Amino acid sequence: MILFVLILIASLLLQLFLPWWIIAPVAFAFTLWKGNSARQSFLAGFAAIFILWLGVAFITDIQNDSILSAKIAEMLFVKYSAILLIVTALIGGLVGGLSAWTGYLWKKASTK
């Protein structure tokens, strides 16, 4: 649980100033430091970034009355703009989860 919170807060704060891909080194570094198992590491990284990106996308969508997401969904031939938000969160979650998993595997390989 602490790993989840660390990844979520650090990613939120760093994404205010740095590019989107900062989530990968954040998840990697915190899992390298605090990861206990491959499953726990992947799930913490995936869930933290999934929830973060879904929340930010949802808040941004509400602030502009869903105009932007509706137009992008129309361009991509998606019927509902909510699907676009979920796909965005899934992509971010996969980046976070795989980065966290890699951090755990690096930790495991370097301790042998």
PDB file of C-alpha atoms in Angstrom, residues 3 11 15 35 39 42 46 57 59-60 65 76 81 88 94 98:
ATOM      1  CA  LEU A   3       4.362   1.717  -2.633  1.00  0.00           C
ATOM      2  CA  SER A  11       3.953  10.980 -10.197  1.00  0.00           C
ATOM      3  CA  GLN A  15       3.928  15.508 -13.905  1.00  0.00           C
ATOM      4  CA  GLY A  35       9.223  -3.578  -3.946  1.00  0.00           C
ATOM      5  CA  ARG A  39       2.998  -9.100  -8.415  1.00  0.00           C
ATOM      6  CA  PHE A  42       3.228  -4.460 -10.956  1.00  0.00           C
ATOM      7  CA  PHE A  46      -0.456  -0.099 -12.540  1.00  0.00           C
ATOM      8  CA  ALA A  57      -8.463  13.037 -17.380  1.00  0.00           C
ATOM      9  CA  ILE A  59     -11.276  16.373 -13.967  1.00  0.00           C
ATOM     10  CA  THR A  60      -9.975  17.937 -17.181  1.00  0.00           C
ATOM     11  CA  ASP A  65     -17.617  20.249 -20.530  1.00  0.00           C
ATOM     12  CA  LEU A  76     -11.024   8.105 -33.554  1.00  0.00           C
ATOM     13  CA  SER A  81     -15.809   9.716 -24.879  1.00  0.00           C
ATOM     14  CA  THR A  88      -5.878   6.626 -21.668  1.00  0.00           C
ATOM     15  CA  LEU A  94       0.568  -0.359 -18.282  1.00  0.00           C
ATOM     16  CA  LEU A  98       5.689  -2.525 -16.399  1.00  0.00           C
TER      17      LEU A  98
END
